[in-house]
Short mmCIF file of C-alpha atoms and ligand atoms in Angstrom, two decimals:
data_model
loop_
_atom_site.label_atom_id
_atom_site.label_comp_id
_atom_site.label_asym_id
_atom_site.label_seq_id
_atom_site.Cartn_x
_atom_site.Cartn_y
_atom_site.Cartn_z
CA MET T 9 0.00 0.00 0.00
CA GLY T 10 1.11 3.57 -0.71
CA LEU T 11 0.74 6.60 1.53
CA PHE T 12 -2.46 8.63 1.79
CA ILE T 13 -1.99 12.29 2.77
CA THR T 14 -4.79 14.84 2.95
CA PHE T 15 -4.78 18.61 3.36
CA GLU T 16 -7.47 20.32 5.40
CA GLY T 17 -8.06 23.88 6.39
CA PRO T 18 -10.45 26.76 6.21
CA GLU T 19 -10.79 28.92 3.13
CA GLY T 20 -7.64 30.89 2.42
CA SER T 21 -5.38 28.72 4.59
CA GLY T 22 -2.91 28.12 1.76
CA LYS T 23 -3.47 24.38 1.43
CA THR T 24 -3.53 24.42 -2.36
CA THR T 25 -0.07 26.10 -2.43
CA GLN T 26 1.27 23.52 0.03
CA THR T 27 -0.22 20.62 -1.94
CA VAL T 28 1.75 21.76 -4.99
CA LEU T 29 5.00 22.28 -3.01
CA LEU T 30 4.74 18.83 -1.41
CA SER T 31 4.04 17.17 -4.71
CA GLU T 32 6.99 18.92 -6.41
CA ALA T 33 9.34 17.94 -3.57
CA LEU T 34 8.25 14.29 -3.81
CA VAL T 35 8.78 14.30 -7.58
CA ARG T 36 12.35 15.58 -7.00
CA GLN T 37 12.87 12.55 -4.74
CA GLY T 38 11.78 10.19 -7.51
CA HIS T 39 8.18 9.59 -6.41
CA THR T 40 5.21 9.92 -8.76
CA PRO T 41 2.57 11.30 -6.39
CA VAL T 42 -1.08 11.39 -7.38
CA CYS T 43 -2.59 14.82 -6.61
CA THR T 44 -6.32 15.09 -6.40
CA ARG T 45 -9.07 17.04 -4.65
CA GLU T 46 -12.55 16.95 -3.18
CA PRO T 47 -15.12 17.73 -4.25
CA GLY T 48 -14.02 16.75 -7.73
CA GLY T 49 -11.13 14.48 -8.64
CA THR T 50 -13.21 12.38 -11.06
CA ARG T 51 -15.30 13.25 -14.08
CA ILE T 52 -18.51 12.56 -12.15
CA GLY T 53 -17.09 14.28 -9.06
CA GLU T 54 -16.49 17.47 -11.03
CA GLN T 55 -20.17 17.44 -12.04
CA ILE T 56 -21.17 17.00 -8.39
CA ARG T 57 -18.78 19.85 -7.48
CA THR T 58 -20.63 22.15 -9.86
CA VAL T 59 -23.93 21.49 -8.05
CA LEU T 60 -22.35 21.86 -4.61
CA HIS T 61 -20.51 25.09 -5.38
CA ASP T 62 -23.09 26.93 -7.46
CA PRO T 63 -23.98 30.04 -5.35
CA ALA T 64 -27.47 29.92 -6.94
CA ASN T 65 -28.19 26.59 -5.14
CA ARG T 66 -29.16 28.35 -1.92
CA GLU T 67 -32.05 25.97 -1.21
CA LEU T 68 -29.77 22.89 -1.02
CA VAL T 69 -30.62 21.26 2.33
CA SER T 70 -27.88 20.01 4.67
CA GLU T 71 -28.90 16.36 4.21
CA ALA T 72 -28.60 16.64 0.42
CA GLU T 73 -25.30 18.47 0.84
CA ILE T 74 -23.75 15.68 2.92
CA LEU T 75 -24.98 13.02 0.51
CA LEU T 76 -23.54 14.89 -2.47
CA TYR T 77 -20.14 15.32 -0.82
CA SER T 78 -20.27 11.63 0.08
CA ALA T 79 -21.31 10.54 -3.42
CA ASP T 80 -18.34 12.49 -4.77
CA ARG T 81 -16.08 10.77 -2.20
CA ALA T 82 -17.33 7.27 -3.04
CA GLN T 83 -16.51 7.84 -6.69
CA HIS T 84 -13.16 9.40 -5.81
CA VAL T 85 -12.07 6.54 -3.53
CA ALA T 86 -13.14 3.84 -5.97
CA GLN T 87 -11.78 5.44 -9.13
CA VAL T 88 -8.68 7.35 -8.02
CA ILE T 89 -7.49 6.95 -4.43
CA ARG T 90 -7.72 3.21 -3.76
CA PRO T 91 -6.27 2.12 -7.14
CA ALA T 92 -3.33 4.53 -6.70
CA LEU T 93 -2.63 3.34 -3.14
CA GLU T 94 -2.74 -0.26 -4.36
CA ARG T 95 -0.06 0.65 -6.92
CA GLY T 96 2.07 1.93 -4.02
CA LYS T 97 1.67 5.64 -4.83
CA VAL T 98 1.69 8.62 -2.51
CA VAL T 99 -1.79 10.12 -2.87
CA ILE T 100 -2.23 13.79 -1.89
CA SER T 101 -5.81 14.98 -1.66
CA ASP T 102 -6.85 18.60 -1.18
CA ARG T 103 -9.65 17.79 1.33
CA PHE T 104 -11.23 14.44 2.26
CA ALA T 105 -13.70 13.08 4.85
CA GLU T 106 -12.42 15.35 7.64
CA SER T 107 -13.95 18.26 5.68
CA THR T 108 -17.34 16.60 6.02
CA PHE T 109 -16.95 16.26 9.79
CA ALA T 110 -15.75 19.88 10.08
CA TYR T 111 -18.26 21.58 7.74
CA GLN T 112 -21.38 19.40 7.83
CA GLY T 113 -20.82 18.05 11.35
CA TYR T 114 -19.36 20.84 13.48
CA GLY T 115 -20.38 23.63 11.07
CA ARG T 116 -23.97 22.64 10.17
CA GLY T 117 -24.60 20.62 13.32
CA LEU T 118 -25.40 17.29 11.66
CA ASP T 119 -25.06 14.26 13.94
CA LEU T 120 -21.43 13.04 13.97
CA THR T 121 -22.35 9.35 14.35
CA THR T 122 -24.63 9.55 11.31
CA LEU T 123 -21.83 11.29 9.39
CA THR T 124 -19.40 8.53 10.41
CA ASN T 125 -21.79 5.89 9.06
CA ILE T 126 -22.38 7.71 5.77
CA THR T 127 -18.63 8.36 5.41
CA ASN T 128 -17.85 4.68 5.97
CA VAL T 129 -20.21 3.78 3.12
CA ALA T 130 -18.41 6.26 0.86
CA THR T 131 -14.84 5.33 1.82
CA GLY T 132 -15.19 1.65 2.68
CA GLY T 133 -13.29 2.55 5.85
CA LEU T 134 -10.29 4.12 4.08
CA ARG T 135 -8.67 6.80 6.24
CA PRO T 136 -5.70 9.09 5.56
CA ASP T 137 -2.32 8.11 7.00
CA LEU T 138 -1.70 11.80 7.63
CA VAL T 139 -4.07 14.77 7.81
CA ILE T 140 -2.24 18.08 7.42
CA TYR T 141 -4.35 20.86 8.89
CA LEU T 142 -3.38 24.45 8.11
CA ASP T 143 -4.89 26.50 10.87
CA ILE T 144 -5.68 30.15 10.32
CA ASP T 145 -7.75 32.89 11.91
CA ILE T 146 -11.13 33.03 10.15
CA ASN T 147 -10.89 36.72 9.27
CA ILE T 148 -7.39 36.35 7.81
CA GLY T 149 -8.48 33.32 5.77
CA LEU T 150 -11.60 34.95 4.40
CA GLY T 151 -9.65 38.15 3.65
CA ARG T 152 -7.12 36.16 1.58
CA ARG T 153 -9.96 34.36 -0.18
CA ARG T 154 -11.71 37.64 -1.09
CA LYS T 155 -8.42 39.14 -2.34
CA ASP T 156 -7.68 36.06 -4.52
CA HIS T 157 -11.17 36.17 -5.93
CA ALA T 158 -10.94 39.92 -6.67
CA GLU T 159 -7.66 39.25 -8.52
CA GLY T 160 -9.33 36.50 -10.56
CA LYS T 161 -7.26 33.74 -8.88
CA GLY T 162 -9.89 31.75 -7.02
CA GLU T 163 -13.53 30.83 -7.31
CA TRP T 164 -16.17 32.24 -4.95
CA ASN T 165 -18.52 29.37 -4.21
CA ARG T 166 -21.70 28.58 -2.27
CA MET T 167 -19.65 27.49 0.76
CA ASP T 168 -17.93 30.90 0.83
CA ASP T 169 -21.25 32.58 1.59
CA GLN T 170 -21.63 31.19 5.13
CA SER T 171 -21.70 33.21 8.34
CA LEU T 172 -18.64 33.95 10.47
CA ALA T 173 -20.17 31.83 13.26
CA PHE T 174 -20.29 28.88 10.84
CA TYR T 175 -16.56 29.24 10.02
CA ARG T 176 -15.76 29.54 13.70
CA ARG T 177 -17.52 26.23 14.40
CA VAL T 178 -15.67 24.62 11.48
CA ARG T 179 -12.31 25.74 12.83
CA ASP T 180 -13.14 24.60 16.38
CA GLY T 181 -14.21 21.26 14.89
CA TYR T 182 -10.92 20.80 13.07
CA LEU T 183 -8.96 21.62 16.22
CA ALA T 184 -11.08 19.19 18.27
CA MET T 185 -10.50 16.36 15.77
CA ALA T 186 -6.76 17.08 15.66
CA SER T 187 -6.43 17.04 19.43
CA GLN T 188 -8.26 13.70 19.61
CA ASP T 189 -5.91 12.00 17.14
CA PRO T 190 -2.48 13.73 17.22
CA ALA T 191 -0.67 10.71 15.72
CA ARG T 192 -2.59 11.10 12.47
CA TRP T 193 -2.85 14.91 12.38
CA LEU T 194 -0.23 17.57 11.77
CA VAL T 195 -1.47 21.03 12.74
CA ILE T 196 0.49 23.97 11.33
CA ASP T 197 -0.02 27.68 11.82
CA GLY T 198 -1.16 28.89 8.38
CA VAL T 199 0.25 32.41 8.84
CA LEU T 200 3.85 31.14 8.94
CA PRO T 201 5.95 31.79 5.82
CA VAL T 202 5.14 29.38 2.99
CA GLN T 203 8.62 27.77 3.07
CA ASP T 204 8.51 27.19 6.86
CA ILE T 205 5.17 25.42 6.51
CA HIS T 206 6.57 23.34 3.66
CA ARG T 207 9.63 22.36 5.75
CA ASP T 208 7.43 21.13 8.65
CA ILE T 209 5.28 19.14 6.24
CA MET T 210 8.32 17.55 4.58
CA ALA T 211 9.76 16.52 7.96
CA ARG T 212 6.59 14.63 8.87
CA VAL T 213 6.06 13.10 5.40
CA GLN T 214 9.70 11.98 5.28
CA SER T 215 9.35 10.15 8.56
CA LEU T 216 6.26 8.35 7.25
CA LEU T 217 8.01 7.39 4.02
CA THR T 218 10.95 5.88 5.89
CA SER T 219 8.95 4.17 8.68
P1 TMP K 322 -12.20 24.45 -1.89
O1 TMP K 322 -12.15 23.62 -3.13
O2 TMP K 322 -11.93 25.87 -2.09
O3 TMP K 322 -11.41 23.83 -0.77
O4 TMP K 322 -13.72 24.45 -1.47
C1 TMP K 322 -14.38 23.33 -1.07
C2 TMP K 322 -15.53 23.77 -0.19
O5 TMP K 322 -16.37 22.64 0.07
C3 TMP K 322 -15.06 24.30 1.15
O6 TMP K 322 -15.85 25.39 1.53
C4 TMP K 322 -15.33 23.15 2.09
C5 TMP K 322 -16.51 22.47 1.46
N1 TMP K 322 -16.59 21.03 1.76
C6 TMP K 322 -17.57 20.59 2.65
O7 TMP K 322 -18.34 21.39 3.17
N2 TMP K 322 -17.65 19.25 2.90
C7 TMP K 322 -16.83 18.33 2.33
O8 TMP K 322 -16.95 17.13 2.59
C8 TMP K 322 -15.82 18.81 1.40
C9 TMP K 322 -14.90 17.84 0.73
C10 TMP K 322 -15.75 20.17 1.15
#
C-alpha cells in the first residue's frame, strides 16, 4: 500500500499552495505522487462539485449536501485513491472526509455518528495516513480568499457565503478532531511563511516514508 496524505483547512489557509510544493518535492525525490481534490477528482465528481458550489443553489438542504459530498467521495475513492494506493503511490488529496466532519458536522450541526456511518459507506473505511491541517484565523483566511477572488485567482462558491459563526464552528471542529488524534494529524499555523510550513510538512512526510 502507498501513503495517503490529505490537506485540510479553512478557506484561504494556503493548502492548495502547500499541496503543490509537497508534490513537487516528492517528484524531485523520484516519487510519482497522485494529486487530487474533493469535491471533484473524477469526471462525475467534477459534475457533483458544480452542483455543490453553485452560489445559486441556496435551497440545497444540509442532508442533500452531505450526501452529495459523500457521493463524490465514493466515486473518488473507488476510481482514483484506492487504485493509486494499491499501486504503491503517494496520494495527496486537497480535502477528504475530515472536511465533512468539520463543515457538515461541526459547522452545520449534523449528527457526527450519522456522518461517520455515511462516510464509511463512501470510503469503505479508508482513512488518511496523515491529515495536514493548516490552521488560520477566520478573518485572515476569508480576507485572503476575497483578495484572490478579486484578482481572478480563485472561485467564490456557495460554501464561501456562510456566516462567520459557521466558520468559527468549522475551525473549532478541526482543532477538536486534531487534538483527539495527534498521531494522524499535523497542525500547522497557516500564517507562517510558505517555506517554513513546507519544511514542517516535509519533515513529517519523510518520517512516514521511511517508517
Ligand atoms: P475548496 O475547493 O476551495 O477547498 O472548497 C471546497 C468547499 O467545500 C469548502 O468550503 C469546504 C466544502 N466542503 C464541505 O463542506 N464538505 C466536504 O466534505 C468537502 C470535501 C468540502
